[in-house]
Amino acid sequence: MSEPMLLSAFQPLLPGGFFGHFGGQYIPETLMAPVQELEQAWAEARQDPAFLAELQDLLTHYVGRPTPVYEARNLSQQLGGARIFLKREDLNHTGAHKINNSLGQALLAKRMGKTRIIAETGAGQHGVASATVAALLGLQCRVYMGSVDMARQALNVYRMRLLGTEVCAVNSGSATLKDAINEAMRDWVSHVQDSFYLLGSVLGPHPYPDMVATFQSVIGKEARAQILGQTGHLPDEVVACVGGGSNAMGLFRGFVHDPEVQLTGVEAGGRSLEPGQHAARFGGGSPGVLHGSETLVLQDTGGQILETHSVSAGLDYPAVGPEHAHLHEIGRAHYVSASDEEALEAFHRLARSEGILPALESSHALAYVLKRAPQMRPDQILLVNLSGRGDKDVHQLYQAEEKQ
Amino acid sequence: MKSINATLMACRAESRSALIPYLTAGVPDLVTTARLLHALAAAGADLIELGVPFSDPVADGPVIQKASETALAQGVNLAQILDVVAQVRAEGLETPLILFSYYNPIYHFGLENFVKQALVAGVSGTLVVDLLPETAGRYLDAVAGSGLETVFLAAPTTAPERLARIDAASTGCVYYVSRTGVTGTQAQVHVDLPATLAQLKTHVRQPVIVGFGISTPEHVAQLKGCAEGIVVGSALMAALDTASSPDQAVEIASALIRSLKQPLEEN
């Protein structure tokens, strides 16, 4: 058995689950008891060698970890700058990083004696991962998904149904990820006794942001060892897309203690930086409280949450994980945005140069790489988290091209 | 103008229950909201909960979600709602008003500024649905000593050891959520609810109001005397949703409140 892969937080969480002033527990009273129950169960489980061993075993033999770090030589050569390495989370079972967290939380749910899991999903990858682990562990599963997202990710909806999960359409608000989370929280409020809310990103009330980041930190921990093994050096910069921010936080947790490694998150610039046309929280957001924590939020002058747009359902969300807001505030990580168009261009670029179809979410990180790599020297290393594969997006791309 | 606490303490002394309708501000529009506040009071409301619409109302069921959407579609915001409160106070409304809101609109307004403006307008107290006594530190600091009353929730899932903290943080009253779920109407209130409330009152010094799922005069009759106040929200908002004009909205609301008040006036 290899050593447990779970890392602690990059710095101790402040009491109440705060990263600086971001985070916390802003929830209706009814949820306080289940949130405290979860806090307690998670605090015990993360110290329990038997729990960690079971998780490690499934990550190895079921998910297929460790995922490779692959040097994209063709792309590097074409861009003529840094050596580009891809952390291949797309090669996980179910096709994205999401299962690292779904598996961890589902094992925790089972340990807590819960029989039913609730999840929200944007692109459908977290929904598919949750449906998968529910089937594996014999849990009942319901996934909430915005009807707009169901239309653009129809294949993932069908995959969830094949796995025995009930997918519920959410029509309120912008009918995307934010509204799916609202509905999942309402379900949780109504079924606190038997249900476990399997939240898919580093969002929500404490302990979710830290717990999800801890389950995802396997990405960064593996990647750090792999890149050192393959090149003898730490990367100069690591890059990941940021919707809620779980794949980015998973990667960043591996490098946050290495001050020489630049951490870069790429959010969705959408069609333009006009309100409602993007999901660039670092660009256009301000401190606010949504879905249980204080973080950077896109909101209007009255404190109402704004609708967002991104070509990728997984990045189409008006807030960001509180740990990212904190890393941004203290200047440890920096955040940029890529537009829909730039992401699509990067999608095609990787497909043609390396024979890999990236998810549209991950394509945002690649869009930044296309600009960044040529500014770097050939002896420098740029590590990108390829958080998911693009099979789910093929139909959407096909339809878009048909229209043109 | 009496406070929330004094009004409910008077109910306790007289062994009666106050009727507390909930109204989302801006439904069907803010001009009508002012008329509705007067009409609710005239029809027998002892206190009124005035809801601030929010884009992401996670504690609310479909009826109040729809009401929030209606209000937000017109651009209703907290500043305008405070103007309506100031207006009805100037017109002579004495009924205590509890502002019911999610935290973000208040936080974004600025906590100190909100407390000041709310008091100037004539708000009696606030219930912030996603604040817990444990996480309300900055808000409680802003409110402390201002005279703006606070209301915190207790729920069926609340551990008994937390009740003292909820009681201590609440200066207006404690609001008991009658079921584990979101707001909304239901066919029956739980048969154990009167006993649960009696038990709760052994732990809580502040007056207790009860809401979530209380929809009919029969429900009100069942809970009469079990709490200092009974809140009816979704039933009123669902009724208002059927109105085709502001005049009709006022008529419907008045009739509903009179029917809900009736069991409270019988001996």
Short mmCIF file of C-alpha atoms in Angstrom, two decimals, chain B:
data_model
loop_
_atom_site.label_atom_id
_atom_site.label_comp_id
_atom_site.label_asym_id
_atom_site.label_seq_id
_atom_site.Cartn_x
_atom_site.Cartn_y
_atom_site.Cartn_z
CA MET B 1 -45.03 51.85 17.58
CA LYS B 2 -44.54 48.65 19.53
CA SER B 3 -41.55 46.37 19.07
CA ILE B 4 -41.76 42.79 17.81
CA ASN B 5 -40.81 41.56 21.24
CA ALA B 6 -43.30 43.72 23.16
CA THR B 7 -46.13 42.80 20.80
CA LEU B 8 -45.46 39.08 21.19
CA MET B 9 -44.90 39.35 24.95
CA ALA B 10 -48.32 40.98 25.18
CA CYS B 11 -49.73 37.97 23.31
CA ARG B 12 -48.03 35.70 25.83
CA ALA B 13 -49.55 37.66 28.74
CA GLU B 14 -52.99 37.41 27.17
CA SER B 15 -52.52 33.73 26.17
CA ARG B 16 -53.23 34.42 22.54
CA SER B 17 -51.37 33.98 19.26
CA ALA B 18 -50.51 36.77 16.85
CA LEU B 19 -51.25 36.34 13.16
CA ILE B 20 -48.19 37.11 11.03
CA PRO B 21 -48.64 37.14 7.25
CA TYR B 22 -45.56 37.00 5.01
CA LEU B 23 -45.52 39.17 1.92
CA THR B 24 -42.80 39.28 -0.75
CA ALA B 25 -42.12 42.94 -1.51
CA GLY B 26 -42.77 43.84 -5.13
CA VAL B 27 -45.62 41.41 -5.82
CA PRO B 28 -47.37 42.37 -7.99
CA ASP B 29 -45.45 45.68 -7.72
CA LEU B 30 -44.09 48.01 -5.03
CA VAL B 31 -46.98 50.45 -5.16
CA THR B 32 -49.35 47.60 -4.38
CA THR B 33 -46.99 46.33 -1.66
CA ALA B 34 -47.65 49.55 0.27
CA ARG B 35 -51.41 49.09 -0.13
CA LEU B 36 -51.15 45.44 0.87
CA LEU B 37 -49.26 46.28 4.07
CA HIS B 38 -52.09 48.57 5.18
CA ALA B 39 -54.71 46.04 4.10
CA LEU B 40 -53.07 43.15 5.98
CA ALA B 41 -52.95 45.25 9.14
CA ALA B 42 -56.56 46.34 8.75
CA ALA B 43 -57.68 42.73 8.22
CA GLY B 44 -56.09 41.57 11.47
CA ALA B 45 -52.36 41.03 10.99
CA ASP B 46 -50.62 41.62 14.34
CA LEU B 47 -47.15 41.70 12.77
CA ILE B 48 -46.04 41.43 9.15
CA GLU B 49 -43.04 39.70 7.62
CA LEU B 50 -41.87 41.58 4.55
CA GLY B 51 -39.77 39.47 2.22
CA VAL B 52 -36.82 40.85 0.26
CA PRO B 53 -36.71 38.97 -3.05
CA PHE B 54 -33.46 37.13 -3.83
CA SER B 55 -32.21 35.50 -7.01
CA ASP B 56 -31.22 32.25 -5.24
CA PRO B 57 -33.77 31.52 -2.51
CA VAL B 58 -32.53 28.08 -1.39
CA ALA B 59 -34.85 27.89 1.63
CA ASP B 60 -37.98 28.62 -0.38
CA GLY B 61 -40.41 26.39 -2.22
CA PRO B 62 -41.96 27.08 -5.65
CA VAL B 63 -44.55 29.67 -4.52
CA ILE B 64 -42.09 32.10 -2.94
CA GLN B 65 -39.50 31.39 -5.65
CA LYS B 66 -42.05 32.55 -8.19
CA ALA B 67 -42.91 35.60 -6.10
CA SER B 68 -39.19 36.51 -5.93
CA GLU B 69 -38.87 36.17 -9.69
CA THR B 70 -41.89 38.41 -10.23
CA ALA B 71 -40.40 41.09 -7.99
CA LEU B 72 -36.88 40.85 -9.42
CA ALA B 73 -38.16 41.02 -12.99
CA GLN B 74 -39.23 44.58 -12.11
CA GLY B 75 -35.83 45.41 -10.67
CA VAL B 76 -37.05 45.58 -7.06
CA ASN B 77 -34.15 46.11 -4.64
CA LEU B 78 -33.58 46.55 -0.92
CA ALA B 79 -33.28 50.35 -1.09
CA GLN B 80 -36.68 50.63 -2.76
CA ILE B 81 -38.21 48.26 -0.22
CA LEU B 82 -36.94 50.45 2.61
CA ASP B 83 -38.57 53.41 0.85
CA VAL B 84 -41.89 51.56 0.89
CA VAL B 85 -41.49 50.89 4.60
CA ALA B 86 -40.79 54.59 5.21
CA GLN B 87 -43.86 55.46 3.16
CA VAL B 88 -46.28 53.20 5.05
CA ARG B 89 -44.90 54.39 8.37
CA ALA B 90 -45.46 58.00 7.27
CA GLU B 91 -49.01 56.99 6.36
CA GLY B 92 -49.53 55.74 9.89
CA LEU B 93 -48.91 51.98 9.84
CA GLU B 94 -48.09 50.90 13.41
CA THR B 95 -47.81 47.14 12.88
CA PRO B 96 -44.34 45.72 13.66
CA LEU B 97 -42.50 44.78 10.46
CA ILE B 98 -40.00 41.93 10.26
CA LEU B 99 -37.78 42.16 7.22
CA PHE B 100 -37.15 38.63 5.92
CA SER B 101 -34.07 38.40 3.69
CA TYR B 102 -31.20 36.28 2.49
CA TYR B 103 -27.85 37.60 3.64
CA ASN B 104 -26.33 38.74 0.35
CA PRO B 105 -28.60 41.72 -0.42
CA ILE B 106 -28.00 43.03 3.11
CA TYR B 107 -24.26 42.29 3.03
CA HIS B 108 -23.92 44.00 -0.33
CA PHE B 109 -25.87 47.03 0.96
CA GLY B 110 -23.25 47.39 3.71
CA LEU B 111 -24.11 46.12 7.18
CA GLU B 112 -23.78 49.41 9.09
CA ASN B 113 -25.56 51.33 6.38
CA PHE B 114 -28.34 48.75 6.28
CA VAL B 115 -28.96 48.93 10.02
CA LYS B 116 -29.10 52.71 9.90
CA GLN B 117 -31.39 52.90 6.88
CA ALA B 118 -33.69 50.13 8.10
CA LEU B 119 -34.25 51.89 11.41
CA VAL B 120 -34.82 55.26 9.75
CA ALA B 121 -37.38 53.64 7.45
CA GLY B 122 -39.22 52.00 10.33
CA VAL B 123 -38.26 48.34 10.07
CA SER B 124 -38.73 46.70 13.48
CA GLY B 125 -36.38 43.77 13.05
CA THR B 126 -34.80 41.33 10.61
CA LEU B 127 -34.76 37.61 9.97
CA VAL B 128 -31.79 36.63 7.80
CA VAL B 129 -32.56 33.13 6.66
CA ASP B 130 -29.00 32.00 5.89
CA LEU B 131 -27.36 33.41 9.00
CA LEU B 132 -26.82 31.27 12.09
CA PRO B 133 -25.92 32.76 15.47
CA GLU B 134 -22.53 31.08 14.99
CA THR B 135 -21.84 32.83 11.67
CA ALA B 136 -23.65 36.12 12.24
CA GLY B 137 -20.80 37.83 14.12
CA ARG B 138 -20.32 40.83 11.85
CA TYR B 139 -24.05 41.28 11.39
CA LEU B 140 -24.69 41.07 15.14
CA ASP B 141 -21.90 43.61 15.73
CA ALA B 142 -23.57 45.99 13.31
CA VAL B 143 -26.98 45.51 14.92
CA ALA B 144 -25.78 45.63 18.55
CA GLY B 145 -27.30 48.48 20.54
CA SER B 146 -29.08 49.92 17.48
CA GLY B 147 -32.60 48.92 18.46
CA LEU B 148 -33.10 46.83 15.32
CA GLU B 149 -34.48 43.54 16.60
CA THR B 150 -33.11 40.17 15.52
CA VAL B 151 -34.93 36.93 14.77
CA PHE B 152 -33.12 33.61 14.37
CA LEU B 153 -34.54 30.29 13.28
CA ALA B 154 -34.86 27.04 15.18
CA ALA B 155 -35.72 23.86 13.28
CA PRO B 156 -36.68 20.26 14.00
CA THR B 157 -33.03 19.38 13.36
CA THR B 158 -31.68 21.95 15.84
CA ALA B 159 -29.71 20.29 18.63
CA PRO B 160 -31.11 21.25 22.07
CA GLU B 161 -27.70 22.56 23.16
CA ARG B 162 -27.81 25.19 20.40
CA LEU B 163 -31.20 26.58 21.44
CA ALA B 164 -29.71 28.74 24.19
CA ARG B 165 -27.45 30.42 21.64
CA ILE B 166 -30.32 30.99 19.21
CA ASP B 167 -32.43 32.38 22.04
CA ALA B 168 -29.65 34.70 23.20
CA ALA B 169 -28.95 36.03 19.68
CA SER B 170 -32.64 36.78 19.07
CA THR B 171 -33.93 40.02 20.55
CA GLY B 172 -37.31 40.05 18.78
CA CYS B 173 -38.40 36.43 18.90
CA VAL B 174 -37.35 32.94 17.83
CA TYR B 175 -38.90 31.59 14.62
CA TYR B 176 -39.59 27.86 14.71
CA VAL B 177 -39.48 26.17 11.31
CA SER B 178 -42.25 23.60 11.65
CA ARG B 179 -40.78 20.99 9.33
CA THR B 180 -37.53 19.93 7.67
CA GLY B 181 -38.10 21.37 4.25
CA VAL B 182 -38.55 24.55 2.27
CA THR B 183 -41.37 27.07 2.56
CA GLY B 184 -44.69 26.06 1.05
CA THR B 185 -48.23 25.03 1.70
CA GLN B 186 -49.22 21.57 2.88
CA ALA B 187 -52.43 19.69 3.58
CA GLN B 188 -51.86 19.13 7.29
CA VAL B 189 -49.60 20.38 10.02
CA HIS B 190 -47.81 17.63 11.88
CA VAL B 191 -49.87 16.22 14.70
CA ASP B 192 -46.92 16.47 17.10
CA LEU B 193 -46.29 20.16 16.40
CA PRO B 194 -48.14 21.54 19.47
CA ALA B 195 -46.16 19.20 21.74
CA THR B 196 -42.90 20.12 19.98
CA LEU B 197 -43.63 23.80 20.53
CA ALA B 198 -44.42 23.22 24.20
CA GLN B 199 -41.09 21.43 24.56
CA LEU B 200 -39.26 24.19 22.70
CA LYS B 201 -40.70 26.83 25.00
CA THR B 202 -39.10 25.16 28.01
CA HIS B 203 -35.69 25.97 26.41
CA VAL B 204 -36.40 29.41 24.98
CA ARG B 205 -37.15 32.64 26.86
CA GLN B 206 -37.99 34.76 23.86
CA PRO B 207 -41.45 34.56 22.35
CA VAL B 208 -41.76 31.90 19.66
CA ILE B 209 -43.41 32.25 16.29
CA VAL B 210 -44.05 29.25 14.08
CA GLY B 211 -44.17 28.99 10.30
CA PHE B 212 -43.56 26.84 7.17
CA GLY B 213 -46.56 24.94 5.85
CA ILE B 214 -49.27 26.73 7.82
CA SER B 215 -51.89 27.44 5.21
CA THR B 216 -55.51 27.28 6.42
CA PRO B 217 -57.79 28.50 9.24
CA GLU B 218 -57.85 24.85 10.45
CA HIS B 219 -54.05 24.85 10.80
CA VAL B 220 -54.22 28.17 12.66
CA ALA B 221 -56.89 26.77 14.97
CA GLN B 222 -54.71 23.72 15.71
CA LEU B 223 -51.73 25.90 16.67
CA LYS B 224 -53.65 28.62 18.51
CA GLY B 225 -52.03 29.20 21.88
CA CYS B 226 -49.05 26.93 21.11
CA ALA B 227 -46.85 29.85 20.04
CA GLU B 228 -46.94 33.62 20.44
CA GLY B 229 -47.24 34.02 16.70
CA ILE B 230 -48.32 32.03 13.64
CA VAL B 231 -46.80 32.83 10.25
CA VAL B 232 -48.65 32.27 6.99
CA GLY B 233 -46.54 32.85 3.87
CA SER B 234 -46.94 30.69 0.81
CA ALA B 235 -50.74 30.50 1.19
CA LEU B 236 -50.94 34.29 0.92
CA MET B 237 -48.45 34.48 -1.95
CA ALA B 238 -50.28 31.69 -3.82
CA ALA B 239 -53.56 33.57 -3.38
CA LEU B 240 -51.99 36.82 -4.59
CA ASP B 241 -50.72 35.00 -7.65
CA THR B 242 -54.34 34.51 -8.76
CA ALA B 243 -55.12 38.24 -8.65
CA SER B 244 -55.56 39.96 -12.00
CA SER B 245 -55.32 43.53 -10.71
CA PRO B 246 -53.87 45.42 -7.72
CA ASP B 247 -57.41 46.06 -6.41
CA GLN B 248 -58.17 42.37 -6.58
CA ALA B 249 -54.86 41.56 -4.85
CA VAL B 250 -55.82 43.81 -1.94
CA GLU B 251 -59.28 42.22 -1.80
CA ILE B 252 -57.95 38.65 -1.88
CA ALA B 253 -55.31 39.34 0.76
CA SER B 254 -57.81 41.02 3.09
CA ALA B 255 -60.29 38.16 2.80
CA LEU B 256 -57.61 35.53 3.44
CA ILE B 257 -56.28 37.30 6.52
CA ARG B 258 -59.79 37.74 7.93
CA SER B 259 -60.45 34.01 7.50
CA LEU B 260 -57.12 33.08 9.12
CA LYS B 261 -57.74 35.53 11.96
CA GLN B 262 -61.17 34.14 12.78
CA PRO B 263 -60.04 31.06 14.76
CA LEU B 264 -57.73 33.29 16.81
CA GLU B 265 -60.62 35.52 17.86
CA GLU B 266 -62.92 32.71 18.97
CA ASN B 267 -62.90 31.70 22.59
#
